[in-house]
Short mmCIF file of C-alpha atoms in Angstrom, two decimals:
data_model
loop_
_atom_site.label_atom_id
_atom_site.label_comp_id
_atom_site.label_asym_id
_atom_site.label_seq_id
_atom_site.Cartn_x
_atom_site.Cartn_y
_atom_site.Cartn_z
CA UNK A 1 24.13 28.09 35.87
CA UNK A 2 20.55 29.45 35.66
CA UNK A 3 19.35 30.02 32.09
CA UNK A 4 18.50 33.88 31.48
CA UNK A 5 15.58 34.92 29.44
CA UNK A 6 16.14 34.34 25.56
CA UNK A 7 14.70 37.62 24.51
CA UNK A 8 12.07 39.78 24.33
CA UNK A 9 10.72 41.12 21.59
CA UNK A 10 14.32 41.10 20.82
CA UNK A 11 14.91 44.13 22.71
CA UNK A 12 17.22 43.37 25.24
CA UNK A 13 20.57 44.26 24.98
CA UNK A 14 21.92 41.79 26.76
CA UNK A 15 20.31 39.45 25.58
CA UNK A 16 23.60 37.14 24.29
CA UNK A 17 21.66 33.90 23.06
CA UNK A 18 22.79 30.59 24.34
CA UNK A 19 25.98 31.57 25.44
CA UNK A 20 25.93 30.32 28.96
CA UNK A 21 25.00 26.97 27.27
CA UNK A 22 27.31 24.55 25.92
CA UNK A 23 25.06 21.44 24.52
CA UNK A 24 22.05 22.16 22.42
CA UNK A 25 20.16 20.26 25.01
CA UNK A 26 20.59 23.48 27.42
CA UNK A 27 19.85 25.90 24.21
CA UNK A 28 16.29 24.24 23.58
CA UNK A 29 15.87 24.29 27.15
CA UNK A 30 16.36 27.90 27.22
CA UNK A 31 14.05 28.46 24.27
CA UNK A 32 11.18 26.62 26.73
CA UNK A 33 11.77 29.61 28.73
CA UNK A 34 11.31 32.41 26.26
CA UNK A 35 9.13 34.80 25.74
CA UNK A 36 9.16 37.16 22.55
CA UNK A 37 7.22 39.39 20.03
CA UNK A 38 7.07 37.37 16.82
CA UNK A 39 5.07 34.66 18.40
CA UNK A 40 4.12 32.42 15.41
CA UNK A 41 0.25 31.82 15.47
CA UNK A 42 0.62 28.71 16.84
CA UNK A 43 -2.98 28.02 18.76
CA UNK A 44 -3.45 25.64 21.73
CA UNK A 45 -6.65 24.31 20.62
CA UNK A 46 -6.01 23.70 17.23
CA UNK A 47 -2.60 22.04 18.03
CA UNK A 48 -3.94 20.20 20.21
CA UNK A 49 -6.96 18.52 18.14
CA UNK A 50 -4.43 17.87 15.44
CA UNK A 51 -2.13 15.73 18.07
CA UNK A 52 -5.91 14.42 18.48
CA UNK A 53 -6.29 13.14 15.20
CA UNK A 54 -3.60 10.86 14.82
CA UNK A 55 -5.48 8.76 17.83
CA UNK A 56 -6.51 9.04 21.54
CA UNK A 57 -4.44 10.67 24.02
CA UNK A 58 -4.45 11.68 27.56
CA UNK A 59 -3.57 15.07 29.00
CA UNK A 60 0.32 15.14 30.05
CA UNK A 61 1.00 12.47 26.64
CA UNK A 62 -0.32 15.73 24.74
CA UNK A 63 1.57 17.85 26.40
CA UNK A 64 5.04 16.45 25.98
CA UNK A 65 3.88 16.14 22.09
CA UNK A 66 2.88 19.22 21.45
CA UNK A 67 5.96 20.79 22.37
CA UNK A 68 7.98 18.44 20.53
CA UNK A 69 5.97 19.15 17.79
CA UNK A 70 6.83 22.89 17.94
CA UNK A 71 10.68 22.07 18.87
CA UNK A 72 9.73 22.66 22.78
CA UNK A 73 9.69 26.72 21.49
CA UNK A 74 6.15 26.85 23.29
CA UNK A 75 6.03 25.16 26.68
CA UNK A 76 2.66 24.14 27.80
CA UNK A 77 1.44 23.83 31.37
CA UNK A 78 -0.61 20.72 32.00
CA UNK A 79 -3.35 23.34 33.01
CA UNK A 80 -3.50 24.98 30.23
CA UNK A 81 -4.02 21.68 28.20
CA UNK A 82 -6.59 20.15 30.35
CA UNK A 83 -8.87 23.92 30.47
CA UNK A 84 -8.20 23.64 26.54
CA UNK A 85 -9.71 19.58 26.53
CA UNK A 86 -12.52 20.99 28.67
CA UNK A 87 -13.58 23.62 26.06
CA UNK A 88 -13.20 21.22 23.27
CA UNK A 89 -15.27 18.72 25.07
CA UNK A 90 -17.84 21.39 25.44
CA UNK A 91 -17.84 22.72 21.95
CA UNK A 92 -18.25 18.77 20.47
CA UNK A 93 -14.71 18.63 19.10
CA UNK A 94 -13.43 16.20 21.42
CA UNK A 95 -15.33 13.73 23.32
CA UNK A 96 -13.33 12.03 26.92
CA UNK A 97 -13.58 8.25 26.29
CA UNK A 98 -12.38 6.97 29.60
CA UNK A 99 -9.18 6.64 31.62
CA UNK A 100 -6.40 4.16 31.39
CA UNK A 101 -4.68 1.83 33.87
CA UNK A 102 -3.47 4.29 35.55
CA UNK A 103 -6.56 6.81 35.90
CA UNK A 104 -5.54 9.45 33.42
CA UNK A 105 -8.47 10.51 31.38
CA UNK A 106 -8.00 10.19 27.47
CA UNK A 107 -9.61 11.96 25.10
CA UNK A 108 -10.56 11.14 20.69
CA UNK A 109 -11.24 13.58 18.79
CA UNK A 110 -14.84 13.54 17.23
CA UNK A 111 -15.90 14.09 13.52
CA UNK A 112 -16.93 18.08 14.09
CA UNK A 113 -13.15 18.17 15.79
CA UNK A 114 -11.51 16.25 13.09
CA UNK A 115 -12.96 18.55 10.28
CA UNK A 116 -12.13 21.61 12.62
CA UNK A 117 -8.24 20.29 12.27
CA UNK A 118 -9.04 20.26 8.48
CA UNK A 119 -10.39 23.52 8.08
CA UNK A 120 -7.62 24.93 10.04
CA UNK A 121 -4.20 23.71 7.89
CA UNK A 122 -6.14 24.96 4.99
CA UNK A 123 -7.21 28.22 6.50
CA UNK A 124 -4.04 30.75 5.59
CA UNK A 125 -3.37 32.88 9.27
CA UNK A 126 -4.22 36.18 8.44
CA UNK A 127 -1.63 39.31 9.48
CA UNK A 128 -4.37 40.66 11.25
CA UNK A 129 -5.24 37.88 13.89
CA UNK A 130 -1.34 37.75 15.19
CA UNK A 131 -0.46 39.61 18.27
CA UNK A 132 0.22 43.35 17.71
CA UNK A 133 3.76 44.16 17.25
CA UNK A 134 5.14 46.05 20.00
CA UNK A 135 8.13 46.88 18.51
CA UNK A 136 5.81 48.70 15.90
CA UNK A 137 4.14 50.43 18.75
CA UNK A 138 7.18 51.52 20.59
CA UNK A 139 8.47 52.82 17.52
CA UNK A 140 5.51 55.10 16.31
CA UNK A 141 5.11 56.61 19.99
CA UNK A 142 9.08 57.27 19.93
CA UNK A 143 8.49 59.52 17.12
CA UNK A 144 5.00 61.61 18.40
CA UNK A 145 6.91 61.78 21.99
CA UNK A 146 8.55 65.13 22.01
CA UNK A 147 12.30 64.80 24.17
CA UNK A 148 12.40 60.96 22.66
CA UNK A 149 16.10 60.37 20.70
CA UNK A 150 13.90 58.46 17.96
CA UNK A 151 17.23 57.53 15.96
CA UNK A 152 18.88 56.33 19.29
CA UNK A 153 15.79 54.15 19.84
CA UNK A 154 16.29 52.81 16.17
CA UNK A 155 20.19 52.05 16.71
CA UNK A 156 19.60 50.40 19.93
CA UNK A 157 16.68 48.02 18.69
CA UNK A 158 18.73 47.11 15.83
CA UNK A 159 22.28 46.54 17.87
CA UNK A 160 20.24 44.00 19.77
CA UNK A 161 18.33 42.05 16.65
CA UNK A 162 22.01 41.65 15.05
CA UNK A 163 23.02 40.45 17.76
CA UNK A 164 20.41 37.67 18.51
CA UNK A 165 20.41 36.89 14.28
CA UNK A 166 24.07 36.11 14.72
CA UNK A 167 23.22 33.85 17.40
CA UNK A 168 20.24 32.01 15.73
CA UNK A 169 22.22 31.60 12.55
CA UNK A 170 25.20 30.09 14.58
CA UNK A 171 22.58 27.97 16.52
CA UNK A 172 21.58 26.67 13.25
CA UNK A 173 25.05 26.09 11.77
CA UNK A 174 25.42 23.64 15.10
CA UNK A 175 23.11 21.13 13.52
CA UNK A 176 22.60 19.15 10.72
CA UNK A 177 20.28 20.34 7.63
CA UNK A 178 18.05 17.47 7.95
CA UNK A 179 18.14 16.06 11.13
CA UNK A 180 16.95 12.61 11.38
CA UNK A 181 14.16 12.82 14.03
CA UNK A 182 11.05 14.51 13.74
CA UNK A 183 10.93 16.84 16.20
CA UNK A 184 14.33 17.84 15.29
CA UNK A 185 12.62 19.19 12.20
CA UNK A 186 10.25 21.07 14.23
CA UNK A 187 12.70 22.27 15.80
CA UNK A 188 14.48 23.30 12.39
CA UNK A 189 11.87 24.93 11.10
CA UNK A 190 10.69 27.01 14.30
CA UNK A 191 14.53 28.57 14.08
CA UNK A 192 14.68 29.16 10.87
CA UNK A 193 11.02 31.13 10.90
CA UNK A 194 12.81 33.05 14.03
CA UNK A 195 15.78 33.85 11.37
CA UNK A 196 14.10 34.89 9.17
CA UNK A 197 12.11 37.20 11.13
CA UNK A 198 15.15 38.80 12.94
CA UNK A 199 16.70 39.49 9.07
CA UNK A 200 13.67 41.27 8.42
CA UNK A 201 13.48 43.17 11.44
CA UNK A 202 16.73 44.43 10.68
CA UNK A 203 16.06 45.47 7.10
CA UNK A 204 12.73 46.94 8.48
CA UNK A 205 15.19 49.05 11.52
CA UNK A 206 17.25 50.37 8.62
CA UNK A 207 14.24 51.70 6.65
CA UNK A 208 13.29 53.28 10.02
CA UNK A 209 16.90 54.62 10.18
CA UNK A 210 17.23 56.30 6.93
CA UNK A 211 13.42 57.36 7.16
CA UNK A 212 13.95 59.30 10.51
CA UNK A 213 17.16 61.15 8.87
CA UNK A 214 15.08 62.38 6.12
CA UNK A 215 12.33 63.25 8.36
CA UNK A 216 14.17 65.66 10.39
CA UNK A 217 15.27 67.72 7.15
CA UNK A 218 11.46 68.36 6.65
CA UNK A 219 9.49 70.87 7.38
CA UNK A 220 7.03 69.95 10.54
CA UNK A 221 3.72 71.38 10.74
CA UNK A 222 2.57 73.46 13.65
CA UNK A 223 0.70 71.50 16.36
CA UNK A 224 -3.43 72.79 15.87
CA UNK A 225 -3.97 75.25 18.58
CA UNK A 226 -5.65 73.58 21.91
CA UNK A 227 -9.29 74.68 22.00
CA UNK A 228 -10.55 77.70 23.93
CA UNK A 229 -13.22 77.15 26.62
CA UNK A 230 -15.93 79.48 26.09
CA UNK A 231 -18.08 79.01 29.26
CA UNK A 232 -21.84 79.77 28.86
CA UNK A 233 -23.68 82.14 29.55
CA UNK A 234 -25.81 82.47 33.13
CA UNK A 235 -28.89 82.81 30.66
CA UNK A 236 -27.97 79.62 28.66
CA UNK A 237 -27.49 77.83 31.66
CA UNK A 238 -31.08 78.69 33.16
#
């Protein structure tokens, strides 16, 4: 059976997580697939320099590390990693040393690149450079949209983020608490981040929830009159 989209955003309501897929194989295959809102700031460039510095590598060896790295939660195109080599060859980060026996180019990472990977795990990711929240955004222009049910909006979002917590926390149960092989980890950690996230989603959904019932008991100002257009005069005009 073909794997359906994860979720998105976690707004789809039918959205029921995994449950076409009976090994956890198929689940982290369906994961590769997935697209969603609370995309953790994971960057290409700077995951890829740090697969870098722990030696040479070529371009598809990369690939198949970095998403074992991140628990194969964000698949990679071999295009996307071999545009990303190219613009850290020509920024000095990484320098292309060659190709093996079998013609694949490999890159090392240079001194500038290596200190760039440095910089980076000591750099805290700042709320402000993640990708806006569009849940936010659907939210706040629910509630300035006149005809819009803005608690129906509220109690459908948060049906669906139940839903998918219940599935990432069963998910979770499925495996062991440390699993034995690295990427496993990865893997660990990248679901419990997306648990987390759902739980506070939810708490944030019934904040909106009680918020919009008090709302509606208050008094609303009048919308400001639109402006009048006062044409000109002929004179002015001359």
């Amino acid at each position: 059976m073909a794997a359906r989209p994860f979720f998105a955003g976690f707004s789809d309501p039918d959205a029921r997580l995994f449950a076409e897929f009976g090994d956890r194989k198929s689940q982290r295959h369906c994961l590769e697939h997935t697209q969603y809102a609370y995309y953790v700031g994971m960057s290409i460039r700077h995951g890829l320099l740090a697969l870098l510095a722990q030696g040479p590598r070529y371009g598809y060896q990369l690939r198949t590390e970095f998403e074992s790295s991140t628990g194969s939660t964000w698949p990679l195109n071999i295009g996307q990693v071999y545009s990303t080599l190219s613009r850290l060859e020509r920024d000095g980060l990484v320098v292309r040393v060659g190709a093996d026996d079998e013609g694949r180019f490999v890159y090392r990472i240079s001194p500038e690149g290596a200190e760039e990977v440095r910089r980076w795990f000591s750099t805290p990711i700042v709320r402000a450079d993640r990708p806006r929240d569009e849940l936010a955004i659907k939210l706040a222009m629910a509630v300035t949209s006149p005809g819009v049910d803005v608690a129906d909006v509220v109690q459908s979002q948060r049906t669906a983020t139940l839903r998918t917590l219940q599935d990432l926390t069963r998910l979770k149960a499925d495996g062991p608490a440390i699993p034995p092989e690295p990427g496993e980890r990865a893997w660990r950690l990248v679901l419990e981040s997306m648990i987390f996230q759902a739980e506070a989603e939810v708490r944030w959904l019934e904040h909106c929830e009680a918020y919009v019932l008090r709302a509606a008991t208050a008094p609303t100002a009048a919308p400001a009159p639109a402006p009048e257009f006062d044409p000109a005069p002929e004179e002015t005009k001359r």
